[in-house]
mmCIF file of C-alpha atoms in Angstrom:
data_model
loop_
_atom_site.group_PDB
_atom_site.id
_atom_site.type_symbol
_atom_site.label_atom_id
_atom_site.label_comp_id
_atom_site.label_asym_id
_atom_site.label_seq_id
_atom_site.Cartn_x
_atom_site.Cartn_y
_atom_site.Cartn_z
ATOM 1 C CA MET A 150 11.422 10.334 8.567
ATOM 2 C CA LYS A 151 7.834 9.445 9.154
ATOM 3 C CA LEU A 152 6.572 6.736 7.783
ATOM 4 C CA GLY A 153 3.050 7.401 6.570
ATOM 5 C CA LEU A 154 1.531 3.184 6.673
ATOM 6 C CA TRP A 155 -1.888 4.383 6.778
ATOM 7 C CA PRO A 156 -2.244 7.207 4.135
ATOM 8 C CA ALA A 157 -3.301 11.134 5.030
ATOM 9 C CA LYS A 158 -4.597 11.765 2.153
ATOM 10 C CA THR A 159 -8.176 10.592 1.201
ATOM 11 C CA LYS A 160 -7.306 9.353 -2.851
ATOM 12 C CA GLU A 161 -4.284 7.425 -1.475
ATOM 13 C CA ARG A 162 -6.424 5.780 1.125
ATOM 14 C CA ARG A 163 -9.011 4.550 -1.838
ATOM 15 C CA ALA A 164 -6.305 3.351 -3.897
ATOM 16 C CA THR A 165 -5.056 1.451 -0.559
ATOM 17 C CA ILE A 166 -8.714 0.301 -0.070
ATOM 18 C CA LEU A 167 -9.078 -0.834 -3.526
ATOM 19 C CA ALA A 168 -5.564 -2.780 -3.661
ATOM 20 C CA GLY A 169 -6.404 -4.721 -0.497
ATOM 21 C CA LEU A 170 -9.989 -5.589 -1.766
ATOM 22 C CA ILE A 171 -8.508 -6.930 -5.202
ATOM 23 C CA LEU A 172 -6.111 -8.999 -2.893
ATOM 24 C CA VAL A 173 -8.821 -10.344 -1.112
ATOM 25 C CA GLN A 174 -11.225 -11.065 -3.466
ATOM 26 C CA ALA A 175 -8.800 -12.709 -6.262
ATOM 27 C CA LEU A 176 -7.317 -15.089 -3.530
ATOM 28 C CA CYS A 177 -11.272 -15.616 -3.163
ATOM 29 C CA ALA A 178 -11.355 -15.975 -7.041
ATOM 30 C CA LEU A 179 -9.045 -18.325 -6.654
ATOM 31 C CA PHE A 180 -10.685 -20.420 -4.016
ATOM 32 C CA PHE A 181 -13.859 -20.885 -5.578
ATOM 33 C CA ILE A 182 -11.800 -21.969 -9.150
ATOM 34 C CA ALA A 183 -10.256 -24.240 -8.043
ATOM 35 C CA ASP A 184 -13.695 -25.801 -5.719
ATOM 36 C CA VAL A 185 -15.235 -25.694 -9.262
ATOM 37 C CA ILE A 186 -12.412 -27.338 -11.306
ATOM 38 C CA GLU A 187 -12.112 -30.384 -8.228
ATOM 39 C CA ASP A 188 -15.726 -30.906 -7.854
ATOM 40 C CA LEU A 189 -15.597 -31.495 -12.147
ATOM 41 C CA ARG A 190 -12.788 -33.631 -11.821
ATOM 42 C CA LEU A 191 -14.845 -35.686 -8.747
ATOM 43 C CA ASP A 192 -17.824 -35.595 -9.977
ATOM 44 C CA GLY A 193 -17.678 -35.183 -13.731
ATOM 45 C CA ARG A 194 -21.094 -33.505 -13.698
ATOM 46 C CA ILE A 195 -22.040 -29.240 -13.788
ATOM 47 C CA ASP A 196 -25.509 -30.074 -13.104
ATOM 48 C CA GLY A 197 -27.394 -29.526 -9.892
ATOM 49 C CA PRO A 198 -28.216 -25.711 -7.522
ATOM 50 C CA HIS A 199 -24.544 -26.189 -5.516
ATOM 51 C CA MET A 200 -21.852 -26.425 -8.740
ATOM 52 C CA VAL A 201 -23.883 -23.886 -10.709
ATOM 53 C CA LEU A 202 -23.939 -21.532 -7.677
ATOM 54 C CA GLU A 203 -19.926 -21.886 -7.137
ATOM 55 C CA PHE A 204 -19.672 -21.589 -10.903
ATOM 56 C CA VAL A 205 -21.641 -17.978 -10.365
ATOM 57 C CA ALA A 206 -19.764 -17.410 -7.358
ATOM 58 C CA ALA A 207 -16.285 -18.192 -9.285
ATOM 59 C CA VAL A 208 -17.302 -15.842 -12.322
ATOM 60 C CA ALA A 209 -18.654 -12.588 -10.551
ATOM 61 C CA LEU A 210 -15.673 -12.207 -8.413
ATOM 62 C CA VAL A 211 -13.232 -12.554 -11.714
ATOM 63 C CA GLY A 212 -15.199 -10.048 -12.955
ATOM 64 C CA GLY A 213 -15.170 -8.151 -9.440
ATOM 65 C CA VAL A 214 -11.457 -8.484 -9.254
ATOM 66 C CA ILE A 215 -11.179 -7.169 -13.130
ATOM 67 C CA PHE A 216 -13.224 -4.265 -12.305
ATOM 68 C CA LEU A 217 -11.785 -3.428 -9.385
ATOM 69 C CA MET A 218 -8.177 -3.440 -11.181
ATOM 70 C CA ILE A 219 -9.424 -1.010 -13.881
ATOM 71 C CA GLU A 220 -11.120 1.686 -10.908
ATOM 72 C CA LEU A 221 -7.898 1.243 -9.245
ATOM 73 C CA ARG A 222 -5.629 1.722 -12.554
ATOM 74 C CA GLY A 223 -8.244 4.826 -13.281
ATOM 75 C CA LEU A 224 -7.587 5.938 -9.265
ATOM 76 C CA LEU A 225 -4.258 5.950 -9.504
ATOM 77 C CA ALA A 226 -4.085 7.658 -13.529
ATOM 78 C CA ARG A 227 -5.776 10.240 -12.213
ATOM 79 C CA MET A 228 -3.687 10.862 -9.118
ATOM 80 C CA SER A 229 -0.877 10.824 -11.292
ATOM 81 C CA ASP A 230 -2.062 13.585 -13.501
ATOM 82 C CA MET A 231 -3.147 16.266 -10.426
ATOM 83 C CA GLN A 232 0.808 15.619 -8.891
ATOM 84 C CA THR A 233 1.984 16.398 -13.104
ATOM 85 C CA GLY A 234 -0.521 19.629 -12.595
ATOM 86 C CA LEU A 235 0.848 20.141 -9.409
ATOM 87 C CA ASP A 236 4.447 20.468 -10.666
ATOM 88 C CA ILE A 237 3.725 22.687 -13.603
ATOM 89 C CA ALA A 238 1.545 25.125 -11.457
ATOM 90 C CA HIS A 239 4.502 24.977 -9.126
ATOM 91 C CA GLY A 240 7.254 25.739 -11.850
ATOM 92 C CA HIS A 241 4.847 28.751 -13.323
ATOM 93 C CA LEU A 242 4.238 30.265 -10.539
ATOM 94 C CA ALA A 243 8.130 30.041 -9.657
ATOM 95 C CA ASP A 244 8.290 32.067 -13.295
ATOM 96 C CA ILE A 245 5.371 34.709 -11.804
ATOM 97 C CA ILE A 246 7.485 35.557 -9.134
ATOM 98 C CA GLU A 247 10.148 35.842 -10.567
ATOM 99 C CA GLY A 248 8.610 38.205 -13.117
ATOM 100 C CA PHE A 249 7.436 40.145 -10.642
ATOM 101 C CA PHE A 250 10.778 40.515 -8.565
ATOM 102 C CA ASP A 251 12.272 41.505 -12.042
ATOM 103 C CA GLU A 252 10.072 44.007 -12.477
ATOM 104 C CA TRP A 253 10.881 45.891 -9.084
ATOM 105 C CA GLY A 254 14.302 45.362 -9.502
ATOM 106 C CA LEU A 255 14.649 43.643 -6.250
ATOM 107 C CA THR A 256 18.184 42.999 -5.546
ATOM 108 C CA ASP A 257 19.186 39.237 -4.724
ATOM 109 C CA ALA A 258 18.965 39.463 -0.410
ATOM 110 C CA GLU A 259 15.808 41.478 -1.611
ATOM 111 C CA ARG A 260 14.625 38.206 -3.340
ATOM 112 C CA ASP A 261 15.118 35.786 -0.840
ATOM 113 C CA VAL A 262 13.561 37.922 2.362
ATOM 114 C CA ALA A 263 10.204 37.962 -0.559
ATOM 115 C CA ILE A 264 10.367 34.576 -1.167
ATOM 116 C CA MET A 265 10.417 33.758 2.485
ATOM 117 C CA ILE A 266 7.786 36.611 3.215
ATOM 118 C CA LEU A 267 5.495 34.933 0.781
ATOM 119 C CA LYS A 268 6.288 31.156 2.465
ATOM 120 C CA GLY A 269 4.716 33.316 5.310
ATOM 121 C CA LEU A 270 8.046 33.169 8.139
ATOM 122 C CA ASP A 271 7.862 36.324 10.293
ATOM 123 C CA ASN A 272 11.039 38.713 10.036
ATOM 124 C CA ASP A 273 12.487 36.930 13.166
ATOM 125 C CA ALA A 274 12.498 33.682 11.339
ATOM 126 C CA ILE A 275 14.276 34.873 8.280
ATOM 127 C CA ALA A 276 17.050 36.963 9.833
ATOM 128 C CA ARG A 277 17.574 33.402 11.538
ATOM 129 C CA VAL A 278 17.365 31.802 8.246
ATOM 130 C CA ARG A 279 19.930 33.915 6.235
ATOM 131 C CA ASN A 280 21.861 34.379 9.430
ATOM 132 C CA THR A 281 21.584 38.273 9.718
ATOM 133 C CA ALA A 282 19.799 40.607 12.529
ATOM 134 C CA ALA A 283 16.111 41.070 12.659
ATOM 135 C CA GLY A 284 16.530 44.639 12.019
ATOM 136 C CA THR A 285 18.317 44.115 8.772
ATOM 137 C CA VAL A 286 15.492 42.279 7.425
ATOM 138 C CA ARG A 287 12.774 44.899 9.081
ATOM 139 C CA ALA A 288 14.899 46.926 6.371
ATOM 140 C CA GLN A 289 15.170 44.939 3.563
ATOM 141 C CA ALA A 290 11.046 44.117 3.898
ATOM 142 C CA THR A 291 10.499 48.227 3.827
ATOM 143 C CA ARG A 292 12.596 48.144 0.860
ATOM 144 C CA ILE A 293 10.108 45.328 -0.408
ATOM 145 C CA TYR A 294 7.002 46.567 0.228
ATOM 146 C CA ALA A 295 8.393 49.967 -1.144
ATOM 147 C CA LYS A 296 9.467 48.715 -4.933
ATOM 148 C CA SER A 297 6.129 46.951 -5.245
ATOM 149 C CA ARG A 298 4.540 49.535 -3.458
ATOM 150 C CA THR A 299 2.336 47.653 -1.443
ATOM 151 C CA ASP A 300 1.702 48.972 2.083
ATOM 152 C CA GLY A 301 3.546 45.635 3.842
ATOM 153 C CA ARG A 302 2.950 42.140 4.616
ATOM 154 C CA ALA A 303 -0.597 41.092 3.854
ATOM 155 C CA GLN A 304 -1.235 43.127 0.440
ATOM 156 C CA PHE A 305 2.700 42.529 -1.081
ATOM 157 C CA ILE A 306 1.250 38.332 -0.584
ATOM 158 C CA SER A 307 -1.985 39.256 -2.070
ATOM 159 C CA LEU A 308 -0.190 40.635 -4.633
ATOM 160 C CA PHE A 309 0.576 36.569 -6.117
ATOM 161 C CA VAL A 310 -3.002 35.564 -5.102
ATOM 162 C CA GLU A 311 -4.820 38.005 -7.222
ATOM 163 C CA GLU A 312 -2.963 37.161 -9.839
ATOM 164 C CA LEU A 313 -3.563 33.487 -9.720
ATOM 165 C CA LEU A 314 -7.566 33.986 -9.135
ATOM 166 C CA ALA A 315 -7.545 36.593 -12.111
ATOM 167 C CA GLY A 316 -6.969 34.006 -14.435
ATOM 168 C CA ASN A 317 -4.793 36.503 -16.454
ATOM 169 C CA THR A 318 -5.305 35.129 -19.947
ATOM 170 C CA GLN A 319 -1.343 35.464 -20.814
ATOM 171 C CA LEU A 320 -1.185 32.305 -18.739
ATOM 172 C CA GLY A 321 -4.381 30.287 -19.788
ATOM 173 C CA ASP A 322 -1.283 28.879 -22.801
ATOM 174 C CA ILE A 323 0.848 26.758 -20.161
ATOM 175 C CA MET B 115 -1.133 43.320 -12.878
ATOM 176 C CA SER B 116 0.574 41.598 -15.552
ATOM 177 C CA ILE B 117 3.879 40.129 -15.928
ATOM 178 C CA PRO B 118 6.614 42.247 -17.956
ATOM 179 C CA GLY B 119 7.667 39.734 -20.636
ATOM 180 C CA PRO B 120 11.445 40.711 -21.242
ATOM 181 C CA ALA B 121 12.056 40.187 -17.566
ATOM 182 C CA LEU B 122 11.121 36.642 -18.135
ATOM 183 C CA SER B 123 12.926 35.809 -21.235
ATOM 184 C CA ARG B 124 16.756 36.028 -20.356
ATOM 185 C CA ASN B 125 18.212 33.610 -17.349
ATOM 186 C CA SER B 126 14.375 33.362 -16.296
ATOM 187 C CA LYS B 127 15.223 29.649 -15.941
ATOM 188 C CA SER B 128 17.866 29.874 -13.320
ATOM 189 C CA ARG B 129 16.011 32.535 -11.541
ATOM 190 C CA ALA B 130 12.785 30.393 -11.014
ATOM 191 C CA GLU B 131 15.114 27.419 -9.627
ATOM 192 C CA ALA B 132 16.661 30.129 -7.302
ATOM 193 C CA VAL B 133 13.306 30.982 -5.826
ATOM 194 C CA THR B 134 11.567 26.941 -5.822
ATOM 195 C CA ALA B 135 15.610 26.436 -3.788
ATOM 196 C CA VAL B 136 14.774 29.089 -1.376
ATOM 197 C CA ALA B 137 11.014 28.082 -1.353
ATOM 198 C CA GLN B 138 12.689 24.633 -0.437
ATOM 199 C CA ARG B 139 15.224 25.687 1.806
ATOM 200 C CA THR B 140 12.549 27.585 4.350
ATOM 201 C CA SER B 141 9.951 24.232 4.030
ATOM 202 C CA GLY B 142 11.559 21.029 5.888
ATOM 203 C CA ARG B 143 11.269 18.866 2.901
ATOM 204 C CA ILE B 144 14.750 19.934 2.072
ATOM 205 C CA SER B 145 16.327 16.981 0.843
ATOM 206 C CA ALA B 146 15.013 16.103 -2.344
ATOM 207 C CA ARG B 147 12.525 15.322 -4.301
ATOM 208 C CA GLU B 148 10.100 12.255 -4.260
ATOM 209 C CA VAL B 149 8.569 10.369 -6.319
ATOM 210 C CA ALA B 150 5.368 7.625 -6.215
ATOM 211 C CA VAL B 151 6.794 5.048 -7.436
ATOM 212 C CA TRP B 152 5.096 1.563 -6.085
ATOM 213 C CA ASP B 153 0.853 1.725 -6.082
ATOM 214 C CA PRO B 154 -0.605 0.152 -2.784
ATOM 215 C CA LEU B 155 -1.425 -3.421 -4.759
ATOM 216 C CA VAL B 156 2.601 -3.995 -5.348
ATOM 217 C CA ARG B 157 3.082 -2.873 -2.225
ATOM 218 C CA LEU B 158 0.225 -4.970 -0.513
ATOM 219 C CA ILE B 159 1.514 -8.444 -3.180
ATOM 220 C CA HIS B 160 5.311 -7.610 -1.901
ATOM 221 C CA TRP B 161 4.986 -7.806 1.444
ATOM 222 C CA THR B 162 1.870 -10.354 1.495
ATOM 223 C CA LEU B 163 4.063 -12.551 -0.460
ATOM 224 C CA ALA B 164 7.129 -11.881 1.699
ATOM 225 C CA LEU B 165 4.838 -12.682 4.767
ATOM 226 C CA THR B 166 3.338 -16.460 2.826
ATOM 227 C CA ILE B 167 7.663 -17.270 2.219
ATOM 228 C CA LEU B 168 7.909 -16.437 5.587
ATOM 229 C CA LEU B 169 5.173 -18.479 7.342
ATOM 230 C CA ASN B 170 5.704 -21.447 5.029
ATOM 231 C CA ALA B 171 9.093 -21.788 5.632
ATOM 232 C CA THR B 172 9.772 -21.395 8.750
ATOM 233 C CA VAL B 173 6.560 -21.303 11.560
ATOM 234 C CA ILE B 174 4.474 -23.416 9.332
ATOM 235 C CA GLU B 175 4.926 -27.533 9.558
ATOM 236 C CA ASP B 176 5.906 -29.147 6.168
ATOM 237 C CA GLU B 177 3.146 -31.087 5.680
ATOM 238 C CA SER B 178 0.293 -29.764 7.170
ATOM 239 C CA THR B 179 -2.765 -28.037 5.622
ATOM 240 C CA ALA B 180 -1.946 -25.057 6.354
ATOM 241 C CA HIS B 181 1.349 -24.927 4.440
ATOM 242 C CA GLU B 182 -0.437 -26.097 1.609
ATOM 243 C CA TRP B 183 -3.293 -22.961 1.689
ATOM 244 C CA ILE B 184 0.021 -21.039 2.222
ATOM 245 C CA GLY B 185 1.391 -22.235 -0.709
ATOM 246 C CA TYR B 186 -1.927 -21.392 -2.472
ATOM 247 C CA VAL B 187 -2.232 -18.193 -1.714
ATOM 248 C CA ALA B 188 1.716 -17.594 -2.464
ATOM 249 C CA LEU B 189 0.932 -18.669 -5.970
ATOM 250 C CA GLY B 190 -2.174 -17.062 -6.590
ATOM 251 C CA LEU B 191 -0.662 -13.809 -5.143
ATOM 252 C CA VAL B 192 2.340 -13.803 -8.076
ATOM 253 C CA GLY B 193 -0.646 -14.617 -10.920
ATOM 254 C CA LEU B 194 -2.352 -11.136 -9.210
ATOM 255 C CA ARG B 195 1.211 -10.012 -9.578
ATOM 256 C CA VAL B 196 1.561 -11.098 -13.370
ATOM 257 C CA ILE B 197 -1.768 -9.930 -14.286
ATOM 258 C CA TRP B 198 -1.030 -6.196 -12.376
ATOM 259 C CA ALA B 199 2.115 -6.503 -14.880
ATOM 260 C CA LEU B 200 0.052 -6.350 -17.404
ATOM 261 C CA VAL B 201 -2.791 -4.216 -17.189
ATOM 262 C CA GLY B 202 -1.035 -2.058 -13.915
ATOM 263 C CA PRO B 203 0.272 1.570 -13.637
ATOM 264 C CA THR B 204 3.477 2.656 -15.543
ATOM 265 C CA HIS B 205 5.893 1.409 -13.166
ATOM 266 C CA ALA B 206 4.290 -1.911 -12.085
ATOM 267 C CA ARG B 207 4.394 -3.369 -15.856
ATOM 268 C CA PHE B 208 6.487 -6.166 -16.869
ATOM 269 C CA SER B 209 7.690 -2.911 -19.782
ATOM 270 C CA SER B 210 9.162 -0.801 -16.876
ATOM 271 C CA PHE B 211 11.458 -4.243 -15.888
ATOM 272 C CA PRO B 212 12.107 -6.403 -18.837
ATOM 273 C CA PRO B 213 14.139 -9.063 -18.034
ATOM 274 C CA SER B 214 17.133 -8.116 -19.904
ATOM 275 C CA PRO B 215 20.680 -9.928 -19.115
ATOM 276 C CA ALA B 216 22.743 -6.959 -21.262
ATOM 277 C CA ARG B 217 20.657 -4.286 -19.001
ATOM 278 C CA ALA B 218 21.934 -5.695 -16.420
ATOM 279 C CA ALA B 219 25.471 -6.103 -17.360
ATOM 280 C CA ARG B 220 25.538 -2.236 -17.747
ATOM 281 C CA HIS B 221 23.722 -1.631 -14.891
ATOM 282 C CA LEU B 222 26.798 -3.482 -13.434
ATOM 283 C CA ARG B 223 29.329 -1.885 -14.944
ATOM 284 C CA ALA B 224 27.762 1.442 -14.149
ATOM 285 C CA ILE B 225 27.788 0.553 -10.709
ATOM 286 C CA PHE B 226 31.669 -0.315 -10.710
ATOM 287 C CA ALA B 227 31.656 3.230 -12.734
ATOM 288 C CA LYS B 228 30.229 4.268 -9.615
ATOM 289 C CA GLU B 229 27.318 6.247 -11.300
ATOM 290 C CA HIS B 230 24.480 7.686 -9.685
ATOM 291 C CA SER B 231 22.128 6.217 -11.557
ATOM 292 C CA VAL B 232 18.143 6.098 -10.085
ATOM 293 C CA PHE B 233 15.851 3.830 -11.465
ATOM 294 C CA LEU B 234 12.411 4.502 -11.051
ATOM 295 C CA SER B 235 10.771 0.905 -11.654
ATOM 296 C CA HIS B 236 13.268 -2.504 -10.506
ATOM 297 C CA ASN B 237 17.036 -1.092 -11.325
ATOM 298 C CA PRO B 238 18.132 -4.157 -13.961
ATOM 299 C CA LEU B 239 19.857 -6.890 -11.640
ATOM 300 C CA GLY B 240 16.494 -6.158 -9.463
ATOM 301 C CA ALA B 241 14.363 -7.012 -12.061
ATOM 302 C CA LEU B 242 16.170 -10.328 -12.525
ATOM 303 C CA MET B 243 15.945 -11.237 -9.615
ATOM 304 C CA VAL B 244 11.982 -10.255 -8.996
ATOM 305 C CA TYR B 245 11.860 -12.788 -12.148
ATOM 306 C CA ASN B 246 13.580 -15.392 -10.605
ATOM 307 C CA ILE B 247 11.662 -15.478 -7.335
ATOM 308 C CA TRP B 248 8.032 -15.496 -9.163
ATOM 309 C CA LEU B 249 9.465 -18.165 -10.962
ATOM 310 C CA SER B 250 10.817 -19.591 -7.968
ATOM 311 C CA VAL B 251 7.221 -19.454 -5.990
ATOM 312 C CA ILE B 252 5.463 -20.351 -9.004
ATOM 313 C CA ALA B 253 7.670 -24.131 -9.233
ATOM 314 C CA LEU B 254 7.751 -24.342 -5.565
ATOM 315 C CA GLY B 255 3.839 -24.322 -5.780
ATOM 316 C CA VAL B 256 3.466 -26.314 -8.912
ATOM 317 C CA THR B 257 5.586 -29.370 -6.854
ATOM 318 C CA GLY B 258 3.936 -29.279 -3.716
ATOM 319 C CA TYR B 259 0.431 -29.659 -5.666
ATOM 320 C CA MET B 260 2.076 -32.344 -7.514
ATOM 321 C CA MET B 261 2.685 -33.969 -3.947
ATOM 322 C CA THR B 262 -0.715 -33.720 -3.166
ATOM 323 C CA THR B 263 -2.339 -35.793 -6.323
ATOM 324 C CA LEU B 264 -2.776 -39.642 -6.207
ATOM 325 C CA ALA B 265 -0.095 -39.773 -9.572
ATOM 326 C CA PHE B 266 2.283 -38.298 -7.876
ATOM 327 C CA PHE B 267 2.130 -38.594 -3.952
ATOM 328 C CA GLY B 268 5.342 -40.157 -2.750
ATOM 329 C CA VAL B 269 7.009 -39.865 -6.001
ATOM 330 C CA GLU B 270 11.127 -39.001 -5.316
ATOM 331 C CA TRP B 271 11.914 -36.391 -7.256
ATOM 332 C CA VAL B 272 8.946 -34.607 -7.128
ATOM 333 C CA GLU B 273 9.806 -34.145 -3.507
ATOM 334 C CA GLU B 274 13.377 -33.670 -4.390
ATOM 335 C CA ALA B 275 12.773 -30.856 -6.924
ATOM 336 C CA HIS B 276 9.967 -29.159 -3.582
ATOM 337 C CA GLU B 277 13.323 -29.479 -1.908
ATOM 338 C CA VAL B 278 15.793 -27.713 -4.444
ATOM 339 C CA ILE B 279 13.409 -25.112 -5.320
ATOM 340 C CA PHE B 280 13.451 -24.458 -1.878
ATOM 341 C CA GLY B 281 16.437 -24.074 -0.903
ATOM 342 C CA TRP B 282 16.846 -21.586 -4.162
ATOM 343 C CA LEU B 283 14.330 -19.528 -2.881
ATOM 344 C CA VAL B 284 16.193 -19.025 0.294
ATOM 345 C CA LEU B 285 18.986 -18.348 -1.047
ATOM 346 C CA SER B 286 17.412 -15.677 -3.662
ATOM 347 C CA VAL B 287 15.461 -14.077 -0.623
ATOM 348 C CA ALA B 288 19.060 -13.638 1.134
ATOM 349 C CA LEU B 289 20.322 -12.086 -2.278
ATOM 350 C CA HIS B 290 17.414 -9.519 -2.605
ATOM 351 C CA VAL B 291 17.621 -8.282 0.827
ATOM 352 C CA ALA B 292 21.449 -8.148 0.351
ATOM 353 C CA GLY B 293 20.712 -6.394 -2.906
ATOM 354 C CA VAL B 294 18.391 -4.195 -1.239
ATOM 355 C CA ALA B 295 20.520 -3.140 1.206
ATOM 356 C CA LEU B 296 23.590 -2.104 -1.111
ATOM 357 C CA GLU B 297 21.594 -0.549 -3.578
ATOM 358 C CA THR B 298 20.035 1.982 -0.687
ATOM 359 C CA ARG B 299 23.674 2.670 -0.154
ATOM 360 C CA ARG B 300 24.942 3.163 -3.125
ATOM 361 C CA SER B 301 21.958 4.888 -5.083
ATOM 362 C CA GLY B 302 20.732 7.172 -1.364
ATOM 363 C CA VAL B 303 17.308 6.000 -2.566
ATOM 364 C CA LYS B 304 15.481 4.515 0.326
ATOM 365 C CA LEU B 305 14.329 1.050 -1.547
ATOM 366 C CA VAL B 306 12.655 -0.475 2.024
ATOM 367 C CA ARG B 307 10.759 2.692 2.429
ATOM 368 C CA ALA B 308 9.442 3.060 -0.862
ATOM 369 C CA MET B 309 8.006 -0.243 -1.062
ATOM 370 C CA ILE B 310 6.516 1.392 2.422
ATOM 371 C CA THR B 311 5.211 4.274 1.516
ATOM 372 C CA GLY B 312 5.258 3.324 -2.020
ATOM 373 C CA ARG B 313 7.761 6.770 -2.739
ATOM 374 C CA LYS B 314 11.013 6.873 -3.955
ATOM 375 C CA ASN B 315 13.196 9.879 -3.229
ATOM 376 C CA ILE B 316 15.622 10.811 -5.497
ATOM 377 C CA PRO B 317 18.498 12.120 -4.134
ATOM 378 C CA GLU B 318 19.926 15.304 -5.954
ATOM 379 C CA GLY B 319 22.876 14.943 -8.817
ATOM 380 C CA SER B 320 21.370 11.560 -9.628
ATOM 381 C CA CYS B 321 20.032 10.827 -13.196
ATOM 382 C CA MET B 322 16.787 9.331 -13.788
ATOM 383 C CA LYS B 323 16.295 6.239 -15.387
#
């Protein structure tokens, strides 16, 4: 299995960059705070442009780290919400597909084949997965198209896409 | 086109699961489901901290400036992780892995009873190790800093404490690595991969906690 060290998705990349910035900036903040404290201990004075600048830098860095942490948390929450939404949609799509299959009265074998057609597998691939002859799959596909009153693969698939795009009110109350 | 009402009612649940099963069987992502648990900040801190410990324990000269600086970086990393454990996302928070010997004992019993439980955050035993390692790093940083101050320079017990805590940390890291290896074998969750990619694979038939 591939170890995705550098995430492929834009949001995950953003989160990784944010985390890296937080790490480096936090260490810089630590350095400046330690430096200010050290200078205070040796010097005991807070005046002078050097001290003021260092103090401002320390405060700005700490503020930056806090801000970036809030940003990262927000981004992570959005990513997790999106995943939840996908999970819900995934479950409902399965329900929708099942609803159609029941309506058409597909047999169990036909259901298997129909799902694989929806997933974009061609007849040969389906035959390999199901360990049957290509002719059997072709016959099953023909029966599926007949039962769903579609004239082929493309129209069959578009039935489901149409259902998703139409914004059916029955599905609104998820 | 609408969905027929009654058809969805009875065993539609298991039917829907069958759809999912067939869909997964043909998608290549066969094995199990994956859950994102470790955010990038947790992972970065983990591996950077491991690197600082490794560097200071092996290649870096003991009384060099580099040793001091790397020590402070390690201290800062633990500090940052503690803040993140207060404000960060769910699995990174203290509340996801409370330091509880009782939970750890229960987890041990579950291991011997061969239960297939999977923890999304640290498992209770791992959580204890996490706190142990953080505290050790903090103690090392504090005693190390004390050695650089005038008041404690050359004071014997401070140096001895630094040495003893270092030994304890090495032992802890060894136990940590062994624990990860054992838990990976027991639960089937690829823990090292999870700390790299952030995702835990949840094997089928294991109960999530």
